[in-house]
Amino acid sequence: MSTPDLRWPWVDPYVADLAVPGMVYAALVRSSLPHAVIRAIDLAPALATPGVIAALDGEAFAVRGGVIHSSRDEPVLARGKVRYVGEPLAVVVGVSPEAAAAGANTVKIALDSLPPVLTMTSAEGATPLHENHPDNVLRDIVLEFGPVEESFSRAHTVFTGTYGYGASTHAALEPHGALAWWRPERRLWLWSSTQCPHLVHHELARLLALDPAAVRVMTPRVGGGFGGKSEVYAHEAVAAKLSMMLHRPVRIVLSREEVFYTHRGRHEALITLRMAVDSRHAILGLDADILLNGGAYAGMGLVTSYYAGQFMAVPYRVESLRFRSRRVFTNGPPAGPKRGHGSVQIRFAVERLMDHAALHLDLDPVAWRMALALEQGEATVNGLKIGSTGFVRCLQEVARHTEDIPCRAGEAVGFAGSAYICGAAFPIMPNRLPHSQALIRADRCGLFSLTVGVADIGQGALETLRVLAAETLGQPPSSVIVSAGDTDACPVDLGSYSSRVTLMAGNAVIAAAGSLRRTVLEAAARRLGTRAEDLDLLPGRVVVRDEPGRGMSLTRAIARAEERLGVVMAGGGYTPRVEAGSYPGGALGPSPAFSFSAAAARVSVDRELGTLVVHDIWLAHDCGRAVDLGRVRGQLHGCAIMALGEALTEKSGLTRGIMDPVGFTEYGIPTAADLPRIHAVIVEEPDPAGPHGAKEAGEGPLLPVVPAIANAVARAIGAHICRIPLTPDLLLGHGAAGYPTVEEAGG
Amino acid sequence: MTIHTVHIARSLPDALARLDEGFVPLAGGTDLLPRVKHGVLADAAFVAIGRLVELREIHRDGDSLRVGSAVTLGRLSRSSVCPQWLRRECMEVATPRVRELATLGGALLQEGRCRFLNRPLHWRRSSGPCFRTGGTRCHAGGERCWAQQRSLLGTVLLAAGASINLITPAGAETIALRALYPDDAGPCRRGGILSEILIPCLDDDAVAVETLRRRGSIDFHDLVVAGTRHEGTRDLSIAIGAALPYPRRVPLPWECSDDVVAQSAEAAIPAVQTGRFEASYVRHATAVLMRRVTARLLP
Ligand SMILES: Cc1cc2nc3c(=O)[nH]c(=O)nc-3n(C[C@H](O)[C@H](O)[C@H](O)COP(=O)(O)OP(=O)(O)OC[C@H]3O[C@@H](n4cnc5c(N)ncnc54)[C@H](O)[C@@H]3O)c2cc1C
């Protein structure tokens, strides 16, 4: 069978656009109870439905899924028990999407209800979701760095606050989808809307008991992810399994409602934070008790649990640090990584408490943050090393832009700061192999063909890599053609998460392009009778550095290299050289570099109604070197808008034990009509670890915006703001049912 | 989503004949079709009336504006004969795209909404049936269905004292818009085809509308308080909508204390809320908006 033309009529298709001959369609049957024992699943009525050709339940999958090997707890299709409304229980395949849906509707499920755990504060001690976690806690993590007790005993003032951060979801426009095709040569091809083709590749092989060499994962165009497409999901595994069974291509595309059930969004958090401050206003200690609502399964939750505490201090100098972090199981869809993974909630708590303390101590909130800023070469007390920092410059920028802003009654400006990783130093699947690889080939026509395993999820990662390759080769970006999105054809990249692509894949690209550059120059040097070190590669030409008139065209230089080598190509890889902390969990937190951000928000509050308007957001971000100013600015705007939604209008939760909301009419993404003026300020502080100094811009800028808005509201109305989202009823103290009581206290 | 039958009406009599056979009028479909998609309205046959020219006219008639029920909100917002305040309020509904489909007739007749009802099928099945879907309970805690019609224009036009033309096989009649919106949330006057809406052309400063809405677009309003001042009288006409089953007029004296306003809000807003907020907050917000509306209307 020949490869079908998947590119027609779409130049760049999404999974839902893909069609191959003989394709059939799958539909998932989902649980309608939050917690229940599965008594029976009868697939017979589905199999008798016209147009239905197959159906499976959880018995078809022997092993459990989960990208972190120590916490694999999620069956592909529920077995024995269901743990949230919307959990996949069975799958039905039909010759049309309608036939599959009709068949799925007829599957008979007998469930015996168990008491559901619906809030995180009631989880510990409630009916266990998992046998191996009788207390419903994934892991009780306690880490302590520096002399915590002694620091607190020396404190001049101890501030305490309890903060609630609401859950939210990614709301990527493209729903998840997959097309699986078990090929006659006994290989599995899978197209998936994923951020992590490499993870899907290996996890799918494990789930289906296939040799990884028999699996090929391809990413067509991906319409956004924001963390929500980082794990390996039921729809991918069932499509693959069914295709293997039926020897036919199987496609599945989730409905919007199903995407909401799939979730893996921001963890709801309840954080009690203590901060010890001395008489000179240094922070002596931070001590946090963090409770995270993980939903029904672990997913990447172990990472979240550590990140929640590990990033507490950075970007500030703090003498000692302690946190207890517990991610509890509840009967809701699993929470997971969302833009700013793990650190958004703790940032909110720290920045709120700092602002509260600044008011109490009569300190300028920006000047105090500047005085506390970690400097280049310093490390946090938990060992996070700062290779470069533009944090003070970011604070200066937001202060400069806001200094003459007049505020009327009910109006105020709030500030906050933050830092974020540029990739995790250690991979999710532990090994010492490169995190990113790149291949580049020079063609005699003067083009450079760059191949990477990166998943471009709409953020323009491939464009950034193209620019880095072009810069290294001294050529215009248009001379570099980038291919990606196919594990057969491309080298490894771990995925688009943790803000790692620019730094890690970028370094791999630079290594590959640098090596190619040397090869071409060496070939030219032979011809010109000089040394490669004496040559420059200019757009379209190789010239002798001190004799600009002497040289040859680039195409000739490449042709000479082809004559000598047969093919002119080079590869490069990137493995972070960062040490893990020598304590349990010490691999979770270290990063090759940190980005820094500062935000200011101007808000006005209608004190009678509790409504508020965010008029302006100033967001200054140190992204290292900006490889592409337009894309960095775009990320800053995106982060500001996503943060605005989390601060004011977006909230995911359970209603009658069911994920709520499950559609875009109800889910409160800010619309164009809600946007403040966003003033994006790019601060460039190149990092030695970054490709041409670049760090990250995709996630870090989100972090300070939520607390900046909350700090502005607190200053505008002179009240404690301890919860997100800031809905009008909560602001006025109505309707707190279901919310934990939260408070701040100073002195 | 399965729609079995849609009959495109060729004339008003043709449409009326279909109504007799149990067909449901379909105008822009922005209220009906999501309900079909979510399985709230199953197996209905529709008669499409949106293209009937008789229902698509806008013209001034003395002190009134006559608007055909199938005129879209987008068109009305751009009409030069439409008073400024009405154009403005049309622009406050839904989104630009929805406004190009949504008709004024549909805006006044849209169904009540509830956070337990306007949900996809799996969600509703998981939460169990309610009064509206064959069950015997209200998930919002009511003793009957308390779905709330979130019509901004219904509330505004109720305050403005609009009337409507209804056509049934028995003939045409003009009735007050109020008749569509019973106070007790019982069944309202329906049947036939709403052909025209007659709107008093009040001055811009004689109309005040205050709302509570989560976002500046897409979201249905959580609360609407509309008021009008009628020339030559000392009467204020105040209507509240979105947080109660139908828009409702509330009597309010020309001059009244904050306490009276608060009591009036308390009496108007039911304890069962099917939207985002609990009754205590909605009542508080209603009193605030009522005070703002009256302050804007008083000379
Ligand atoms: C995303 C979204 C946001 C919205 N936001 C708002 C908002 O902010 N404020 C607000 O007030 N509304 C809002 N709406 C509601 C919107 O105004 C209504 O859906 C729309 O006006 C209905 O008009 P339609 O022509 O589409 O009606 P249809 O959906 O066609 O019909 C609605 C109902 O009216 C009946 N009907 C329609 N015309 C006639 C007629 N001439 N005679 C007899 N019966 C008739 C139908 O049988 C049906 O029961 C929103 C809707 C959507 C989809």
PDB file of C-alpha atoms in Angstrom, chain B residues 148-232:
ATOM      1  CA  GLN B 148     -34.312  31.474  34.218  1.00  0.00           C
ATOM      2  CA  GLN B 149     -34.770  33.308  30.949  1.00  0.00           C
ATOM      3  CA  ARG B 150     -31.687  35.431  30.533  1.00  0.00           C
ATOM      4  CA  SER B 151     -33.119  37.820  27.974  1.00  0.00           C
ATOM      5  CA  LEU B 152     -31.573  41.261  28.083  1.00  0.00           C
ATOM      6  CA  LEU B 153     -33.891  42.638  25.420  1.00  0.00           C
ATOM      7  CA  GLY B 154     -36.938  41.012  27.003  1.00  0.00           C
ATOM      8  CA  THR B 155     -36.178  42.901  30.204  1.00  0.00           C
ATOM      9  CA  VAL B 156     -35.426  46.183  28.483  1.00  0.00           C
ATOM     10  CA  LEU B 157     -38.509  46.055  26.260  1.00  0.00           C
ATOM     11  CA  LEU B 158     -40.663  45.065  29.205  1.00  0.00           C
ATOM     12  CA  ALA B 159     -39.531  48.185  31.032  1.00  0.00           C
ATOM     13  CA  ALA B 160     -40.133  50.200  27.865  1.00  0.00           C
ATOM     14  CA  GLY B 161     -43.731  48.952  27.662  1.00  0.00           C
ATOM     15  CA  ALA B 162     -43.429  47.176  24.318  1.00  0.00           C
ATOM     16  CA  SER B 163     -46.245  45.156  22.791  1.00  0.00           C
ATOM     17  CA  ILE B 164     -46.266  42.290  20.340  1.00  0.00           C
ATOM     18  CA  ASN B 165     -48.379  40.994  17.502  1.00  0.00           C
ATOM     19  CA  LEU B 166     -49.233  37.323  17.747  1.00  0.00           C
ATOM     20  CA  ILE B 167     -50.723  35.446  14.821  1.00  0.00           C
ATOM     21  CA  THR B 168     -52.634  32.248  15.373  1.00  0.00           C
ATOM     22  CA  PRO B 169     -55.009  30.377  13.063  1.00  0.00           C
ATOM     23  CA  ALA B 170     -57.761  32.282  14.873  1.00  0.00           C
ATOM     24  CA  GLY B 171     -56.346  35.617  13.723  1.00  0.00           C
ATOM     25  CA  ALA B 172     -53.950  38.332  14.798  1.00  0.00           C
ATOM     26  CA  GLU B 173     -53.892  40.160  18.095  1.00  0.00           C
ATOM     27  CA  THR B 174     -51.761  42.813  19.720  1.00  0.00           C
ATOM     28  CA  ILE B 175     -50.927  42.225  23.346  1.00  0.00           C
ATOM     29  CA  ALA B 176     -48.553  43.684  25.877  1.00  0.00           C
ATOM     30  CA  LEU B 177     -45.148  41.981  25.969  1.00  0.00           C
ATOM     31  CA  ARG B 178     -45.872  41.512  29.653  1.00  0.00           C
ATOM     32  CA  ALA B 179     -48.347  38.800  28.742  1.00  0.00           C
ATOM     33  CA  LEU B 180     -45.443  36.606  27.621  1.00  0.00           C
ATOM     34  CA  TYR B 181     -43.823  36.835  31.005  1.00  0.00           C
ATOM     35  CA  PRO B 182     -46.038  35.574  33.803  1.00  0.00           C
ATOM     36  CA  ASP B 183     -45.038  36.680  37.283  1.00  0.00           C
ATOM     37  CA  ASP B 184     -45.435  33.313  38.895  1.00  0.00           C
ATOM     38  CA  ALA B 185     -43.199  31.358  36.556  1.00  0.00           C
ATOM     39  CA  GLY B 186     -46.150  29.296  35.424  1.00  0.00           C
ATOM     40  CA  PRO B 187     -46.723  28.532  31.767  1.00  0.00           C
ATOM     41  CA  CYS B 188     -46.675  31.716  29.734  1.00  0.00           C
ATOM     42  CA  ARG B 189     -48.870  32.688  26.864  1.00  0.00           C
ATOM     43  CA  ARG B 190     -47.485  30.912  23.804  1.00  0.00           C
ATOM     44  CA  GLY B 191     -48.685  29.393  20.584  1.00  0.00           C
ATOM     45  CA  GLY B 192     -48.875  30.977  17.185  1.00  0.00           C
ATOM     46  CA  ILE B 193     -46.259  33.116  15.583  1.00  0.00           C
ATOM     47  CA  LEU B 194     -44.896  36.291  17.036  1.00  0.00           C
ATOM     48  CA  SER B 195     -44.901  38.523  13.987  1.00  0.00           C
ATOM     49  CA  GLU B 196     -43.983  41.975  15.163  1.00  0.00           C
ATOM     50  CA  ILE B 197     -42.726  43.885  18.166  1.00  0.00           C
ATOM     51  CA  LEU B 198     -44.009  47.415  18.781  1.00  0.00           C
ATOM     52  CA  ILE B 199     -41.523  49.502  20.703  1.00  0.00           C
ATOM     53  CA  PRO B 200     -42.137  53.017  22.092  1.00  0.00           C
ATOM     54  CA  CYS B 201     -39.463  55.348  20.731  1.00  0.00           C
ATOM     55  CA  LEU B 202     -38.355  56.777  24.062  1.00  0.00           C
ATOM     56  CA  ASP B 203     -35.626  59.364  24.331  1.00  0.00           C
ATOM     57  CA  ASP B 204     -32.193  58.066  25.069  1.00  0.00           C
ATOM     58  CA  ASP B 205     -32.087  59.653  28.499  1.00  0.00           C
ATOM     59  CA  ALA B 206     -35.425  58.085  29.413  1.00  0.00           C
ATOM     60  CA  VAL B 207     -33.942  54.576  29.345  1.00  0.00           C
ATOM     61  CA  ALA B 208     -31.357  53.206  31.759  1.00  0.00           C
ATOM     62  CA  VAL B 209     -30.022  49.671  31.757  1.00  0.00           C
ATOM     63  CA  GLU B 210     -27.581  48.216  34.281  1.00  0.00           C
ATOM     64  CA  THR B 211     -26.311  44.673  34.042  1.00  0.00           C
ATOM     65  CA  LEU B 212     -24.105  42.126  35.672  1.00  0.00           C
ATOM     66  CA  ARG B 213     -22.237  39.929  33.231  1.00  0.00           C
ATOM     67  CA  ARG B 214     -19.063  37.927  33.693  1.00  0.00           C
ATOM     68  CA  ARG B 215     -17.397  38.768  30.393  1.00  0.00           C
ATOM     69  CA  GLY B 216     -17.881  41.503  27.837  1.00  0.00           C
ATOM     70  CA  SER B 217     -19.015  39.018  25.195  1.00  0.00           C
ATOM     71  CA  ILE B 218     -20.535  35.520  24.809  1.00  0.00           C
ATOM     72  CA  ASP B 219     -21.824  35.259  28.351  1.00  0.00           C
ATOM     73  CA  PHE B 220     -25.501  35.486  29.095  1.00  0.00           C
ATOM     74  CA  HIS B 221     -26.232  38.243  31.577  1.00  0.00           C
ATOM     75  CA  ASP B 222     -26.389  37.208  35.204  1.00  0.00           C
ATOM     76  CA  LEU B 223     -28.684  40.083  36.045  1.00  0.00           C
ATOM     77  CA  VAL B 224     -30.419  42.869  34.141  1.00  0.00           C
ATOM     78  CA  VAL B 225     -32.190  45.867  35.634  1.00  0.00           C
ATOM     79  CA  ALA B 226     -33.826  48.153  33.101  1.00  0.00           C
ATOM     80  CA  GLY B 227     -35.760  51.321  33.765  1.00  0.00           C
ATOM     81  CA  THR B 228     -37.677  53.839  31.697  1.00  0.00           C
ATOM     82  CA  ARG B 229     -39.131  57.224  32.522  1.00  0.00           C
ATOM     83  CA  HIS B 230     -42.317  58.183  30.771  1.00  0.00           C
ATOM     84  CA  GLU B 231     -42.665  61.803  29.795  1.00  0.00           C
ATOM     85  CA  GLY B 232     -45.293  63.785  31.563  1.00  0.00           C
TER      86      GLY B 232
END
